[in-house]
mmCIF file with all atom_site columns, C-alpha atoms in Angstrom:
data_model
loop_
_atom_site.group_PDB
_atom_site.id
_atom_site.type_symbol
_atom_site.label_atom_id
_atom_site.label_alt_id
_atom_site.label_comp_id
_atom_site.label_asym_id
_atom_site.label_entity_id
_atom_site.label_seq_id
_atom_site.pdbx_PDB_ins_code
_atom_site.Cartn_x
_atom_site.Cartn_y
_atom_site.Cartn_z
_atom_site.occupancy
_atom_site.B_iso_or_equiv
_atom_site.pdbx_formal_charge
_atom_site.auth_seq_id
_atom_site.auth_comp_id
_atom_site.auth_asym_id
_atom_site.auth_atom_id
_atom_site.pdbx_PDB_model_num
ATOM 1   C CA . ALA A 1 1   ? -18.378 -12.504 28.968  1.00 65.00 ? 1   ALA A CA 1
ATOM 2   C CA . GLN A 1 2   ? -19.600 -9.474  26.143  1.00 76.00 ? 2   GLN A CA 1
ATOM 3   C CA . SER A 1 3   ? -18.895 -11.432 22.659  1.00 88.00 ? 3   SER A CA 1
ATOM 4   C CA . VAL A 1 4   ? -19.512 -10.814 18.830  1.00 93.00 ? 4   VAL A CA 1
ATOM 5   C CA . THR A 1 5   ? -19.755 -14.401 16.846  1.00 96.00 ? 5   THR A CA 1
ATOM 6   C CA . GLN A 1 6   ? -20.129 -15.119 13.107  1.00 97.00 ? 6   GLN A CA 1
ATOM 7   C CA . PRO A 1 7   ? -20.697 -18.477 12.677  1.00 96.00 ? 7   PRO A CA 1
ATOM 8   C CA . ASP A 1 8   ? -19.636 -18.585 9.293   1.00 95.00 ? 8   ASP A CA 1
ATOM 9   C CA . ILE A 1 9   ? -15.862 -18.126 8.292   1.00 95.00 ? 9   ILE A CA 1
ATOM 10  C CA . HIS A 1 10  ? -16.317 -18.813 4.575   1.00 96.00 ? 10  HIS A CA 1
ATOM 11  C CA . ILE A 1 11  ? -19.499 -18.214 2.740   1.00 97.00 ? 11  ILE A CA 1
ATOM 12  C CA . THR A 1 12  ? -19.648 -18.834 -1.341  1.00 97.00 ? 12  THR A CA 1
ATOM 13  C CA . VAL A 1 13  ? -22.730 -17.469 -3.673  1.00 97.00 ? 13  VAL A CA 1
ATOM 14  C CA . SER A 1 14  ? -22.910 -17.707 -6.711  1.00 97.00 ? 14  SER A CA 1
ATOM 15  C CA . GLU A 1 15  ? -23.155 -14.077 -9.004  1.00 97.00 ? 15  GLU A CA 1
ATOM 16  C CA . GLY A 1 16  ? -26.897 -13.212 -8.597  1.00 97.00 ? 16  GLY A CA 1
ATOM 17  C CA . ALA A 1 17  ? -28.009 -15.362 -5.891  1.00 98.00 ? 17  ALA A CA 1
ATOM 18  C CA . SER A 1 18  ? -29.341 -13.803 -2.524  1.00 97.00 ? 18  SER A CA 1
ATOM 19  C CA . LEU A 1 19  ? -26.704 -13.591 0.524   1.00 97.00 ? 19  LEU A CA 1
ATOM 20  C CA . GLU A 1 20  ? -27.122 -13.661 4.220   1.00 98.00 ? 20  GLU A CA 1
ATOM 21  C CA . LEU A 1 21  ? -24.271 -13.165 6.318   1.00 98.00 ? 21  LEU A CA 1
ATOM 22  C CA . ARG A 1 22  ? -24.781 -14.323 10.271  1.00 98.00 ? 22  ARG A CA 1
ATOM 23  C CA . CYS A 1 23  ? -24.244 -12.011 13.196  1.00 97.00 ? 23  CYS A CA 1
ATOM 24  C CA . ASN A 1 24  ? -24.820 -12.787 17.115  1.00 96.00 ? 24  ASN A CA 1
ATOM 25  C CA . TYR A 1 25  ? -24.170 -10.993 20.301  1.00 93.00 ? 25  TYR A CA 1
ATOM 26  C CA . SER A 1 26  ? -24.201 -11.675 23.891  1.00 89.00 ? 26  SER A CA 1
ATOM 27  C CA . TYR A 1 27  ? -24.442 -8.312  26.048  1.00 81.00 ? 27  TYR A CA 1
ATOM 28  C CA . GLY A 1 28  ? -26.519 -7.161  28.777  1.00 75.00 ? 28  GLY A CA 1
ATOM 29  C CA . ALA A 1 29  ? -28.233 -4.683  27.209  1.00 80.00 ? 29  ALA A CA 1
ATOM 30  C CA . THR A 1 30  ? -28.707 -4.131  23.459  1.00 80.00 ? 30  THR A CA 1
ATOM 31  C CA . PRO A 1 31  ? -25.381 -2.456  22.163  1.00 86.00 ? 31  PRO A CA 1
ATOM 32  C CA . TYR A 1 32  ? -25.017 -0.500  18.845  1.00 91.00 ? 32  TYR A CA 1
ATOM 33  C CA . LEU A 1 33  ? -24.410 -2.995  15.727  1.00 93.00 ? 33  LEU A CA 1
ATOM 34  C CA . PHE A 1 34  ? -22.816 -2.099  13.011  1.00 95.00 ? 34  PHE A CA 1
ATOM 35  C CA . TRP A 1 35  ? -21.516 -3.952  9.645   1.00 97.00 ? 35  TRP A CA 1
ATOM 36  C CA . TYR A 1 36  ? -18.169 -3.139  7.847   1.00 97.00 ? 36  TYR A CA 1
ATOM 37  C CA . VAL A 1 37  ? -16.503 -4.460  4.605   1.00 97.00 ? 37  VAL A CA 1
ATOM 38  C CA . GLN A 1 38  ? -12.881 -4.932  3.912   1.00 94.00 ? 38  GLN A CA 1
ATOM 39  C CA . SER A 1 39  ? -11.907 -5.285  0.336   1.00 91.00 ? 39  SER A CA 1
ATOM 40  C CA . PRO A 1 40  ? -8.035  -7.412  -0.226  1.00 85.00 ? 40  PRO A CA 1
ATOM 41  C CA . GLY A 1 41  ? -5.781  -4.918  0.855   1.00 81.00 ? 41  GLY A CA 1
ATOM 42  C CA . GLN A 1 42  ? -7.930  -2.582  1.921   1.00 83.00 ? 42  GLN A CA 1
ATOM 43  C CA . GLY A 1 43  ? -9.191  -0.414  5.186   1.00 87.00 ? 43  GLY A CA 1
ATOM 44  C CA . LEU A 1 44  ? -12.642 -1.503  6.568   1.00 93.00 ? 44  LEU A CA 1
ATOM 45  C CA . GLN A 1 45  ? -15.909 0.633   5.072   1.00 94.00 ? 45  GLN A CA 1
ATOM 46  C CA . LEU A 1 46  ? -18.789 1.457   7.274   1.00 94.00 ? 46  LEU A CA 1
ATOM 47  C CA . LEU A 1 47  ? -22.144 -0.789  5.474   1.00 97.00 ? 47  LEU A CA 1
ATOM 48  C CA . LEU A 1 48  ? -24.247 0.060   7.850   1.00 96.00 ? 48  LEU A CA 1
ATOM 49  C CA . LYS A 1 49  ? -25.529 0.780   11.530  1.00 94.00 ? 49  LYS A CA 1
ATOM 50  C CA . TYR A 1 50  ? -28.238 -0.187  13.656  1.00 93.00 ? 50  TYR A CA 1
ATOM 51  C CA . PHE A 1 51  ? -28.871 2.540   17.365  1.00 89.00 ? 51  PHE A CA 1
ATOM 52  C CA . SER A 1 52  ? -32.472 2.340   17.595  1.00 86.00 ? 52  SER A CA 1
ATOM 53  C CA . GLY A 1 53  ? -35.813 2.545   15.575  1.00 87.00 ? 53  GLY A CA 1
ATOM 54  C CA . ASP A 1 54  ? -37.138 0.914   12.430  1.00 89.00 ? 54  ASP A CA 1
ATOM 55  C CA . THR A 1 55  ? -34.780 -3.014  13.278  1.00 91.00 ? 55  THR A CA 1
ATOM 56  C CA . LEU A 1 56  ? -34.664 -3.114  9.016   1.00 96.00 ? 56  LEU A CA 1
ATOM 57  C CA . VAL A 1 57  ? -31.695 -0.722  8.059   1.00 96.00 ? 57  VAL A CA 1
ATOM 58  C CA . GLN A 1 58  ? -30.679 -0.193  4.818   1.00 97.00 ? 58  GLN A CA 1
ATOM 59  C CA . GLY A 1 59  ? -26.584 0.388   3.848   1.00 97.00 ? 59  GLY A CA 1
ATOM 60  C CA . ILE A 1 60  ? -24.577 1.485   0.898   1.00 96.00 ? 60  ILE A CA 1
ATOM 61  C CA . LYS A 1 61  ? -24.166 -0.782  -1.817  1.00 95.00 ? 61  LYS A CA 1
ATOM 62  C CA . GLY A 1 62  ? -27.470 -2.599  -2.070  1.00 96.00 ? 62  GLY A CA 1
ATOM 63  C CA . PHE A 1 63  ? -27.155 -4.170  1.516   1.00 98.00 ? 63  PHE A CA 1
ATOM 64  C CA . GLU A 1 64  ? -29.479 -3.855  4.731   1.00 98.00 ? 64  GLU A CA 1
ATOM 65  C CA . ALA A 1 65  ? -29.737 -5.569  7.717   1.00 98.00 ? 65  ALA A CA 1
ATOM 66  C CA . GLU A 1 66  ? -32.212 -6.722  10.297  1.00 97.00 ? 66  GLU A CA 1
ATOM 67  C CA . PHE A 1 67  ? -31.738 -6.373  14.372  1.00 95.00 ? 67  PHE A CA 1
ATOM 68  C CA . LYS A 1 68  ? -33.638 -8.834  15.862  1.00 95.00 ? 68  LYS A CA 1
ATOM 69  C CA . ARG A 1 69  ? -33.620 -8.725  19.811  1.00 92.00 ? 69  ARG A CA 1
ATOM 70  C CA . SER A 1 70  ? -35.323 -12.080 20.566  1.00 92.00 ? 70  SER A CA 1
ATOM 71  C CA . GLN A 1 71  ? -32.263 -13.677 18.798  1.00 93.00 ? 71  GLN A CA 1
ATOM 72  C CA . SER A 1 72  ? -29.264 -11.414 19.606  1.00 93.00 ? 72  SER A CA 1
ATOM 73  C CA . SER A 1 73  ? -28.916 -11.171 16.164  1.00 95.00 ? 73  SER A CA 1
ATOM 74  C CA . PHE A 1 74  ? -28.430 -8.616  13.536  1.00 97.00 ? 74  PHE A CA 1
ATOM 75  C CA . ASN A 1 75  ? -27.968 -10.372 9.760   1.00 98.00 ? 75  ASN A CA 1
ATOM 76  C CA . LEU A 1 76  ? -27.051 -8.657  6.754   1.00 98.00 ? 76  LEU A CA 1
ATOM 77  C CA . ARG A 1 77  ? -28.623 -9.277  3.504   1.00 98.00 ? 77  ARG A CA 1
ATOM 78  C CA . LYS A 1 78  ? -28.095 -8.264  -0.281  1.00 98.00 ? 78  LYS A CA 1
ATOM 79  C CA . PRO A 1 79  ? -30.993 -9.681  -2.562  1.00 97.00 ? 79  PRO A CA 1
ATOM 80  C CA . SER A 1 80  ? -28.599 -10.108 -5.389  1.00 97.00 ? 80  SER A CA 1
ATOM 81  C CA . VAL A 1 81  ? -24.706 -10.175 -4.917  1.00 97.00 ? 81  VAL A CA 1
ATOM 82  C CA . HIS A 1 82  ? -22.422 -9.057  -8.067  1.00 96.00 ? 82  HIS A CA 1
ATOM 83  C CA . TRP A 1 83  ? -19.165 -10.083 -8.097  1.00 95.00 ? 83  TRP A CA 1
ATOM 84  C CA . SER A 1 84  ? -17.468 -6.956  -6.896  1.00 94.00 ? 84  SER A CA 1
ATOM 85  C CA . ASP A 1 85  ? -19.203 -8.170  -3.236  1.00 96.00 ? 85  ASP A CA 1
ATOM 86  C CA . ALA A 1 86  ? -16.088 -10.510 -2.717  1.00 96.00 ? 86  ALA A CA 1
ATOM 87  C CA . ALA A 1 87  ? -14.909 -9.596  0.173   1.00 96.00 ? 87  ALA A CA 1
ATOM 88  C CA . GLU A 1 88  ? -14.247 -9.780  4.239   1.00 96.00 ? 88  GLU A CA 1
ATOM 89  C CA . TYR A 1 89  ? -17.274 -8.879  6.219   1.00 97.00 ? 89  TYR A CA 1
ATOM 90  C CA . PHE A 1 90  ? -17.200 -7.717  10.043  1.00 97.00 ? 90  PHE A CA 1
ATOM 91  C CA . CYS A 1 91  ? -20.133 -7.258  12.309  1.00 97.00 ? 91  CYS A CA 1
ATOM 92  C CA . ALA A 1 92  ? -19.342 -4.973  15.030  1.00 95.00 ? 92  ALA A CA 1
ATOM 93  C CA . VAL A 1 93  ? -20.464 -3.504  18.260  1.00 92.00 ? 93  VAL A CA 1
ATOM 94  C CA . VAL A 1 94  ? -20.002 -0.604  21.016  1.00 89.00 ? 94  VAL A CA 1
ATOM 95  C CA . PRO A 1 95  ? -22.084 -0.879  24.447  1.00 80.00 ? 95  PRO A CA 1
ATOM 96  C CA . ASN A 1 96  ? -24.498 1.985   24.584  1.00 74.00 ? 96  ASN A CA 1
ATOM 97  C CA . SER A 1 97  ? -22.896 3.649   27.090  1.00 70.00 ? 97  SER A CA 1
ATOM 98  C CA . GLY A 1 98  ? -24.100 7.152   26.476  1.00 67.00 ? 98  GLY A CA 1
ATOM 99  C CA . GLY A 1 99  ? -21.197 8.374   24.398  1.00 65.00 ? 99  GLY A CA 1
ATOM 100 C CA . GLY A 1 100 ? -18.353 6.730   25.932  1.00 74.00 ? 100 GLY A CA 1
ATOM 101 C CA . ALA A 1 101 ? -15.418 6.350   23.743  1.00 80.00 ? 101 ALA A CA 1
ATOM 102 C CA . ASP A 1 102 ? -15.260 2.212   24.127  1.00 83.00 ? 102 ASP A CA 1
ATOM 103 C CA . GLY A 1 103 ? -13.849 0.683   21.279  1.00 89.00 ? 103 GLY A CA 1
ATOM 104 C CA . LEU A 1 104 ? -15.374 -1.377  18.539  1.00 92.00 ? 104 LEU A CA 1
ATOM 105 C CA . THR A 1 105 ? -15.831 -5.479  19.654  1.00 92.00 ? 105 THR A CA 1
ATOM 106 C CA . PHE A 1 106 ? -15.640 -7.025  16.222  1.00 94.00 ? 106 PHE A CA 1
ATOM 107 C CA . GLY A 1 107 ? -16.502 -10.671 15.348  1.00 95.00 ? 107 GLY A CA 1
ATOM 108 C CA . LYS A 1 108 ? -13.735 -12.772 13.219  1.00 95.00 ? 108 LYS A CA 1
ATOM 109 C CA . GLY A 1 109 ? -15.264 -11.872 10.200  1.00 96.00 ? 109 GLY A CA 1
ATOM 110 C CA . THR A 1 110 ? -17.144 -13.771 7.338   1.00 97.00 ? 110 THR A CA 1
ATOM 111 C CA . HIS A 1 111 ? -15.462 -14.074 4.175   1.00 96.00 ? 111 HIS A CA 1
ATOM 112 C CA . LEU A 1 112 ? -17.335 -14.227 0.785   1.00 97.00 ? 112 LEU A CA 1
ATOM 113 C CA . ILE A 1 113 ? -16.900 -15.625 -2.073  1.00 97.00 ? 113 ILE A CA 1
ATOM 114 C CA . ILE A 1 114 ? -18.859 -14.872 -5.420  1.00 96.00 ? 114 ILE A CA 1
ATOM 115 C CA . GLN A 1 115 ? -18.506 -17.894 -8.345  1.00 95.00 ? 115 GLN A CA 1
ATOM 116 C CA . PRO A 1 116 ? -19.590 -16.661 -11.753 1.00 90.00 ? 116 PRO A CA 1
ATOM 117 C CA . ASN C 2 1   ? -10.171 16.039  2.893   1.00 70.00 ? 1   ASN C CA 1
ATOM 118 C CA . ALA C 2 2   ? -7.679  12.846  3.278   1.00 80.00 ? 2   ALA C CA 1
ATOM 119 C CA . GLY C 2 3   ? -9.809  10.929  5.885   1.00 93.00 ? 3   GLY C CA 1
ATOM 120 C CA . VAL C 2 4   ? -7.652  8.862   8.158   1.00 96.00 ? 4   VAL C CA 1
ATOM 121 C CA . THR C 2 5   ? -3.822  8.486   6.654   1.00 96.00 ? 5   THR C CA 1
ATOM 122 C CA . GLN C 2 6   ? -1.345  5.669   8.256   1.00 97.00 ? 6   GLN C CA 1
ATOM 123 C CA . THR C 2 7   ? 2.429   5.877   7.422   1.00 97.00 ? 7   THR C CA 1
ATOM 124 C CA . PRO C 2 8   ? 4.441   3.794   6.840   1.00 96.00 ? 8   PRO C CA 1
ATOM 125 C CA . LYS C 2 9   ? 2.022   0.871   4.578   1.00 95.00 ? 9   LYS C CA 1
ATOM 126 C CA . PHE C 2 10  ? 4.525   -1.747  5.186   1.00 96.00 ? 10  PHE C CA 1
ATOM 127 C CA . ARG C 2 11  ? 7.410   -2.351  7.153   1.00 96.00 ? 11  ARG C CA 1
ATOM 128 C CA . VAL C 2 12  ? 9.839   -5.649  8.053   1.00 97.00 ? 12  VAL C CA 1
ATOM 129 C CA . LEU C 2 13  ? 11.605  -5.522  11.385  1.00 97.00 ? 13  LEU C CA 1
ATOM 130 C CA . LYS C 2 14  ? 14.443  -7.832  12.885  1.00 97.00 ? 14  LYS C CA 1
ATOM 131 C CA . THR C 2 15  ? 13.320  -8.947  16.638  1.00 97.00 ? 15  THR C CA 1
ATOM 132 C CA . GLY C 2 16  ? 14.101  -6.191  18.960  1.00 97.00 ? 16  GLY C CA 1
ATOM 133 C CA . GLN C 2 17  ? 13.648  -3.164  16.987  1.00 97.00 ? 17  GLN C CA 1
ATOM 134 C CA . SER C 2 18  ? 12.006  -0.582  17.646  1.00 96.00 ? 18  SER C CA 1
ATOM 135 C CA . MET C 2 19  ? 9.456   1.613   15.270  1.00 96.00 ? 19  MET C CA 1
ATOM 136 C CA . THR C 2 20  ? 6.855   3.730   15.342  1.00 97.00 ? 20  THR C CA 1
ATOM 137 C CA . LEU C 2 21  ? 3.411   3.920   13.520  1.00 97.00 ? 21  LEU C CA 1
ATOM 138 C CA . LEU C 2 22  ? 1.753   7.150   12.270  1.00 97.00 ? 22  LEU C CA 1
ATOM 139 C CA . CYS C 2 23  ? -1.626  7.791   12.103  1.00 98.00 ? 23  CYS C CA 1
ATOM 140 C CA . ALA C 2 24  ? -3.522  11.104  11.175  1.00 98.00 ? 24  ALA C CA 1
ATOM 141 C CA . GLN C 2 25  ? -6.906  12.624  10.599  1.00 97.00 ? 25  GLN C CA 1
ATOM 142 C CA . ASP C 2 26  ? -8.538  15.690  9.288   1.00 96.00 ? 26  ASP C CA 1
ATOM 143 C CA . MET C 2 27  ? -11.743 15.683  10.598  1.00 95.00 ? 27  MET C CA 1
ATOM 144 C CA . ASN C 2 28  ? -10.924 17.342  13.697  1.00 95.00 ? 28  ASN C CA 1
ATOM 145 C CA . HIS C 2 29  ? -12.162 13.899  15.398  1.00 95.00 ? 29  HIS C CA 1
ATOM 146 C CA . GLU C 2 30  ? -11.745 13.612  19.329  1.00 95.00 ? 30  GLU C CA 1
ATOM 147 C CA . TYR C 2 31  ? -11.562 10.589  19.706  1.00 95.00 ? 31  TYR C CA 1
ATOM 148 C CA . MET C 2 32  ? -8.891  7.959   18.120  1.00 97.00 ? 32  MET C CA 1
ATOM 149 C CA . TYR C 2 33  ? -7.872  4.321   18.220  1.00 97.00 ? 33  TYR C CA 1
ATOM 150 C CA . TRP C 2 34  ? -5.466  1.589   17.110  1.00 98.00 ? 34  TRP C CA 1
ATOM 151 C CA . TYR C 2 35  ? -6.389  -1.678  16.093  1.00 97.00 ? 35  TYR C CA 1
ATOM 152 C CA . ARG C 2 36  ? -4.556  -4.917  15.129  1.00 97.00 ? 36  ARG C CA 1
ATOM 153 C CA . GLN C 2 37  ? -6.023  -7.529  12.510  1.00 95.00 ? 37  GLN C CA 1
ATOM 154 C CA . ASP C 2 38  ? -4.989  -11.427 12.518  1.00 94.00 ? 38  ASP C CA 1
ATOM 155 C CA . PRO C 2 39  ? -6.475  -13.781 10.387  1.00 87.00 ? 39  PRO C CA 1
ATOM 156 C CA . GLY C 2 40  ? -9.402  -15.280 11.621  1.00 85.00 ? 40  GLY C CA 1
ATOM 157 C CA . MET C 2 41  ? -9.525  -13.092 14.788  1.00 86.00 ? 41  MET C CA 1
ATOM 158 C CA . GLY C 2 42  ? -10.990 -10.038 13.429  1.00 88.00 ? 42  GLY C CA 1
ATOM 159 C CA . LEU C 2 43  ? -9.679  -6.794  14.495  1.00 93.00 ? 43  LEU C CA 1
ATOM 160 C CA . ARG C 2 44  ? -8.790  -6.142  18.625  1.00 95.00 ? 44  ARG C CA 1
ATOM 161 C CA . LEU C 2 45  ? -8.258  -2.861  20.119  1.00 95.00 ? 45  LEU C CA 1
ATOM 162 C CA . ILE C 2 46  ? -4.610  -2.395  21.025  1.00 97.00 ? 46  ILE C CA 1
ATOM 163 C CA . HIS C 2 47  ? -5.419  1.585   22.751  1.00 97.00 ? 47  HIS C CA 1
ATOM 164 C CA . TYR C 2 48  ? -7.163  4.341   21.989  1.00 96.00 ? 48  TYR C CA 1
ATOM 165 C CA . SER C 2 49  ? -7.477  8.147   22.950  1.00 96.00 ? 49  SER C CA 1
ATOM 166 C CA . VAL C 2 50  ? -10.360 10.270  23.892  1.00 93.00 ? 50  VAL C CA 1
ATOM 167 C CA . GLY C 2 51  ? -8.097  13.441  23.051  1.00 94.00 ? 51  GLY C CA 1
ATOM 168 C CA . GLU C 2 52  ? -5.043  15.412  23.134  1.00 95.00 ? 52  GLU C CA 1
ATOM 169 C CA . GLY C 2 53  ? -2.587  14.129  26.030  1.00 93.00 ? 53  GLY C CA 1
ATOM 170 C CA . THR C 2 54  ? -4.879  10.919  26.891  1.00 94.00 ? 54  THR C CA 1
ATOM 171 C CA . THR C 2 55  ? -4.477  7.848   26.026  1.00 96.00 ? 55  THR C CA 1
ATOM 172 C CA . ALA C 2 56  ? -5.947  4.180   27.499  1.00 95.00 ? 56  ALA C CA 1
ATOM 173 C CA . LYS C 2 57  ? -5.286  0.693   27.040  1.00 95.00 ? 57  LYS C CA 1
ATOM 174 C CA . GLY C 2 58  ? -7.743  -1.989  25.188  1.00 93.00 ? 58  GLY C CA 1
ATOM 175 C CA . GLU C 2 59  ? -7.923  -5.248  24.920  1.00 91.00 ? 59  GLU C CA 1
ATOM 176 C CA . VAL C 2 60  ? -3.978  -6.587  23.675  1.00 95.00 ? 60  VAL C CA 1
ATOM 177 C CA . PRO C 2 61  ? -2.265  -3.336  24.808  1.00 96.00 ? 61  PRO C CA 1
ATOM 178 C CA . ASP C 2 62  ? 0.949   -5.551  26.121  1.00 96.00 ? 62  ASP C CA 1
ATOM 179 C CA . GLY C 2 63  ? 4.057   -4.961  23.760  1.00 96.00 ? 63  GLY C CA 1
ATOM 180 C CA . TYR C 2 64  ? 2.987   -1.379  22.721  1.00 97.00 ? 64  TYR C CA 1
ATOM 181 C CA . ASN C 2 65  ? 3.148   2.386   23.985  1.00 97.00 ? 65  ASN C CA 1
ATOM 182 C CA . VAL C 2 66  ? 0.816   5.017   22.117  1.00 97.00 ? 66  VAL C CA 1
ATOM 183 C CA . SER C 2 67  ? 0.910   9.033   22.388  1.00 97.00 ? 67  SER C CA 1
ATOM 184 C CA . ARG C 2 68  ? -1.589  11.803  21.286  1.00 97.00 ? 68  ARG C CA 1
ATOM 185 C CA . LEU C 2 69  ? 0.804   14.737  21.697  1.00 95.00 ? 69  LEU C CA 1
ATOM 186 C CA . LYS C 2 70  ? -1.588  16.673  18.784  1.00 96.00 ? 70  LYS C CA 1
ATOM 187 C CA . LYS C 2 71  ? -5.561  16.293  18.116  1.00 96.00 ? 71  LYS C CA 1
ATOM 188 C CA . GLN C 2 72  ? -4.836  15.244  14.825  1.00 97.00 ? 72  GLN C CA 1
ATOM 189 C CA . ASN C 2 73  ? -2.078  12.453  15.421  1.00 98.00 ? 73  ASN C CA 1
ATOM 190 C CA . PHE C 2 74  ? -1.878  9.496   17.350  1.00 98.00 ? 74  PHE C CA 1
ATOM 191 C CA . LEU C 2 75  ? 1.397   7.223   17.333  1.00 98.00 ? 75  LEU C CA 1
ATOM 192 C CA . LEU C 2 76  ? 1.482   3.574   18.051  1.00 98.00 ? 76  LEU C CA 1
ATOM 193 C CA . GLY C 2 77  ? 5.254   2.115   19.407  1.00 97.00 ? 77  GLY C CA 1
ATOM 194 C CA . LEU C 2 78  ? 6.912   -0.798  19.446  1.00 96.00 ? 78  LEU C CA 1
ATOM 195 C CA . GLU C 2 79  ? 9.793   -0.714  21.455  1.00 92.00 ? 79  GLU C CA 1
ATOM 196 C CA . SER C 2 80  ? 11.541  -4.413  21.284  1.00 96.00 ? 80  SER C CA 1
ATOM 197 C CA . ALA C 2 81  ? 9.609   -5.829  18.354  1.00 96.00 ? 81  ALA C CA 1
ATOM 198 C CA . ALA C 2 82  ? 8.548   -9.609  19.026  1.00 97.00 ? 82  ALA C CA 1
ATOM 199 C CA . PRO C 2 83  ? 7.606   -12.049 15.858  1.00 97.00 ? 83  PRO C CA 1
ATOM 200 C CA . SER C 2 84  ? 3.938   -12.136 17.598  1.00 96.00 ? 84  SER C CA 1
ATOM 201 C CA . GLN C 2 85  ? 3.330   -8.612  16.880  1.00 97.00 ? 85  GLN C CA 1
ATOM 202 C CA . THR C 2 86  ? 3.414   -9.659  12.791  1.00 97.00 ? 86  THR C CA 1
ATOM 203 C CA . SER C 2 87  ? -0.011  -8.011  12.091  1.00 97.00 ? 87  SER C CA 1
ATOM 204 C CA . VAL C 2 88  ? -2.051  -5.570  10.050  1.00 96.00 ? 88  VAL C CA 1
ATOM 205 C CA . TYR C 2 89  ? -2.738  -2.452  12.506  1.00 97.00 ? 89  TYR C CA 1
ATOM 206 C CA . PHE C 2 90  ? -5.343  -0.270  11.737  1.00 97.00 ? 90  PHE C CA 1
ATOM 207 C CA . CYS C 2 91  ? -6.069  3.171   13.123  1.00 97.00 ? 91  CYS C CA 1
ATOM 208 C CA . ALA C 2 92  ? -9.492  4.707   13.303  1.00 97.00 ? 92  ALA C CA 1
ATOM 209 C CA . SER C 2 93  ? -11.118 8.019   14.267  1.00 96.00 ? 93  SER C CA 1
ATOM 210 C CA . ARG C 2 94  ? -14.624 8.873   15.192  1.00 94.00 ? 94  ARG C CA 1
ATOM 211 C CA . ARG C 2 95  ? -16.556 12.304  16.908  1.00 92.00 ? 95  ARG C CA 1
ATOM 212 C CA . SER C 2 96  ? -17.072 12.145  20.244  1.00 88.00 ? 96  SER C CA 1
ATOM 213 C CA . GLY C 2 97  ? -20.511 11.698  21.643  1.00 81.00 ? 97  GLY C CA 1
ATOM 214 C CA . LEU C 2 98  ? -23.157 9.372   20.178  1.00 78.00 ? 98  LEU C CA 1
ATOM 215 C CA . SER C 2 99  ? -22.283 9.124   16.888  1.00 75.00 ? 99  SER C CA 1
ATOM 216 C CA . TYR C 2 100 ? -20.157 5.929   17.232  1.00 85.00 ? 100 TYR C CA 1
ATOM 217 C CA . GLU C 2 101 ? -19.264 5.650   13.282  1.00 89.00 ? 101 GLU C CA 1
ATOM 218 C CA . GLN C 2 102 ? -15.363 4.962   13.411  1.00 93.00 ? 102 GLN C CA 1
ATOM 219 C CA . TYR C 2 103 ? -13.445 5.871   10.281  1.00 94.00 ? 103 TYR C CA 1
ATOM 220 C CA . PHE C 2 104 ? -10.420 3.980   9.420   1.00 95.00 ? 104 PHE C CA 1
ATOM 221 C CA . GLY C 2 105 ? -6.947  4.632   7.581   1.00 95.00 ? 105 GLY C CA 1
ATOM 222 C CA . PRO C 2 106 ? -5.899  1.760   4.902   1.00 93.00 ? 106 PRO C CA 1
ATOM 223 C CA . GLY C 2 107 ? -4.069  0.052   7.366   1.00 95.00 ? 107 GLY C CA 1
ATOM 224 C CA . THR C 2 108 ? 0.115   -0.606  7.851   1.00 96.00 ? 108 THR C CA 1
ATOM 225 C CA . ARG C 2 109 ? 1.465   -4.246  7.519   1.00 96.00 ? 109 ARG C CA 1
ATOM 226 C CA . LEU C 2 110 ? 4.084   -5.221  9.825   1.00 97.00 ? 110 LEU C CA 1
ATOM 227 C CA . THR C 2 111 ? 6.107   -8.322  9.609   1.00 97.00 ? 111 THR C CA 1
ATOM 228 C CA . VAL C 2 112 ? 8.597   -9.295  12.380  1.00 97.00 ? 112 VAL C CA 1
ATOM 229 C CA . THR C 2 113 ? 11.388  -11.892 11.542  1.00 96.00 ? 113 THR C CA 1
#
């Protein structure tokens, strides 16, 4: 079955430390990949996306993600976190279906806590 | 340019009551989606629409109906609310074609008692 897995429900990081959030997918063919962030009480904001090409993609707010086909992974990273990065992070995928209207399939999310 | 807006922001219903959630977008997007978000579950697709007058079922469609009479609006209806429908509901829209990027509204928090 097609699925998206975020293995870490909660992650606590000290302010200024580096961050890596994990995402693995299980699809027949490489889907299109996204990372969204949800601040408390807010909607979802797109951080970055991967369709093809360079496997290291840059996003907003200093985030980047690396696509590794061999590991079916699309991990999100940030070299130095700020207190304002505390939020819920979702990995999402959509099948590469030639422009079809498929909705996103989301992982269950990782809650990021920033320690002072 | 407001993007995607949702009405209302909060609502409390009693079991068996009905209501309609409204989603509006001003980006002239062809595709629109309704998701529900439950703790520890991520977001799950309820219904979606590829254009005016068309709708399709998503992963969790039971207990919901939708309509898209105008391109810019996508309505989600609950005919007889149940406590299991307590959730946060998000609407999203995107252009047709290969962009795939969805734009989300701020959400509606619904409690069914």
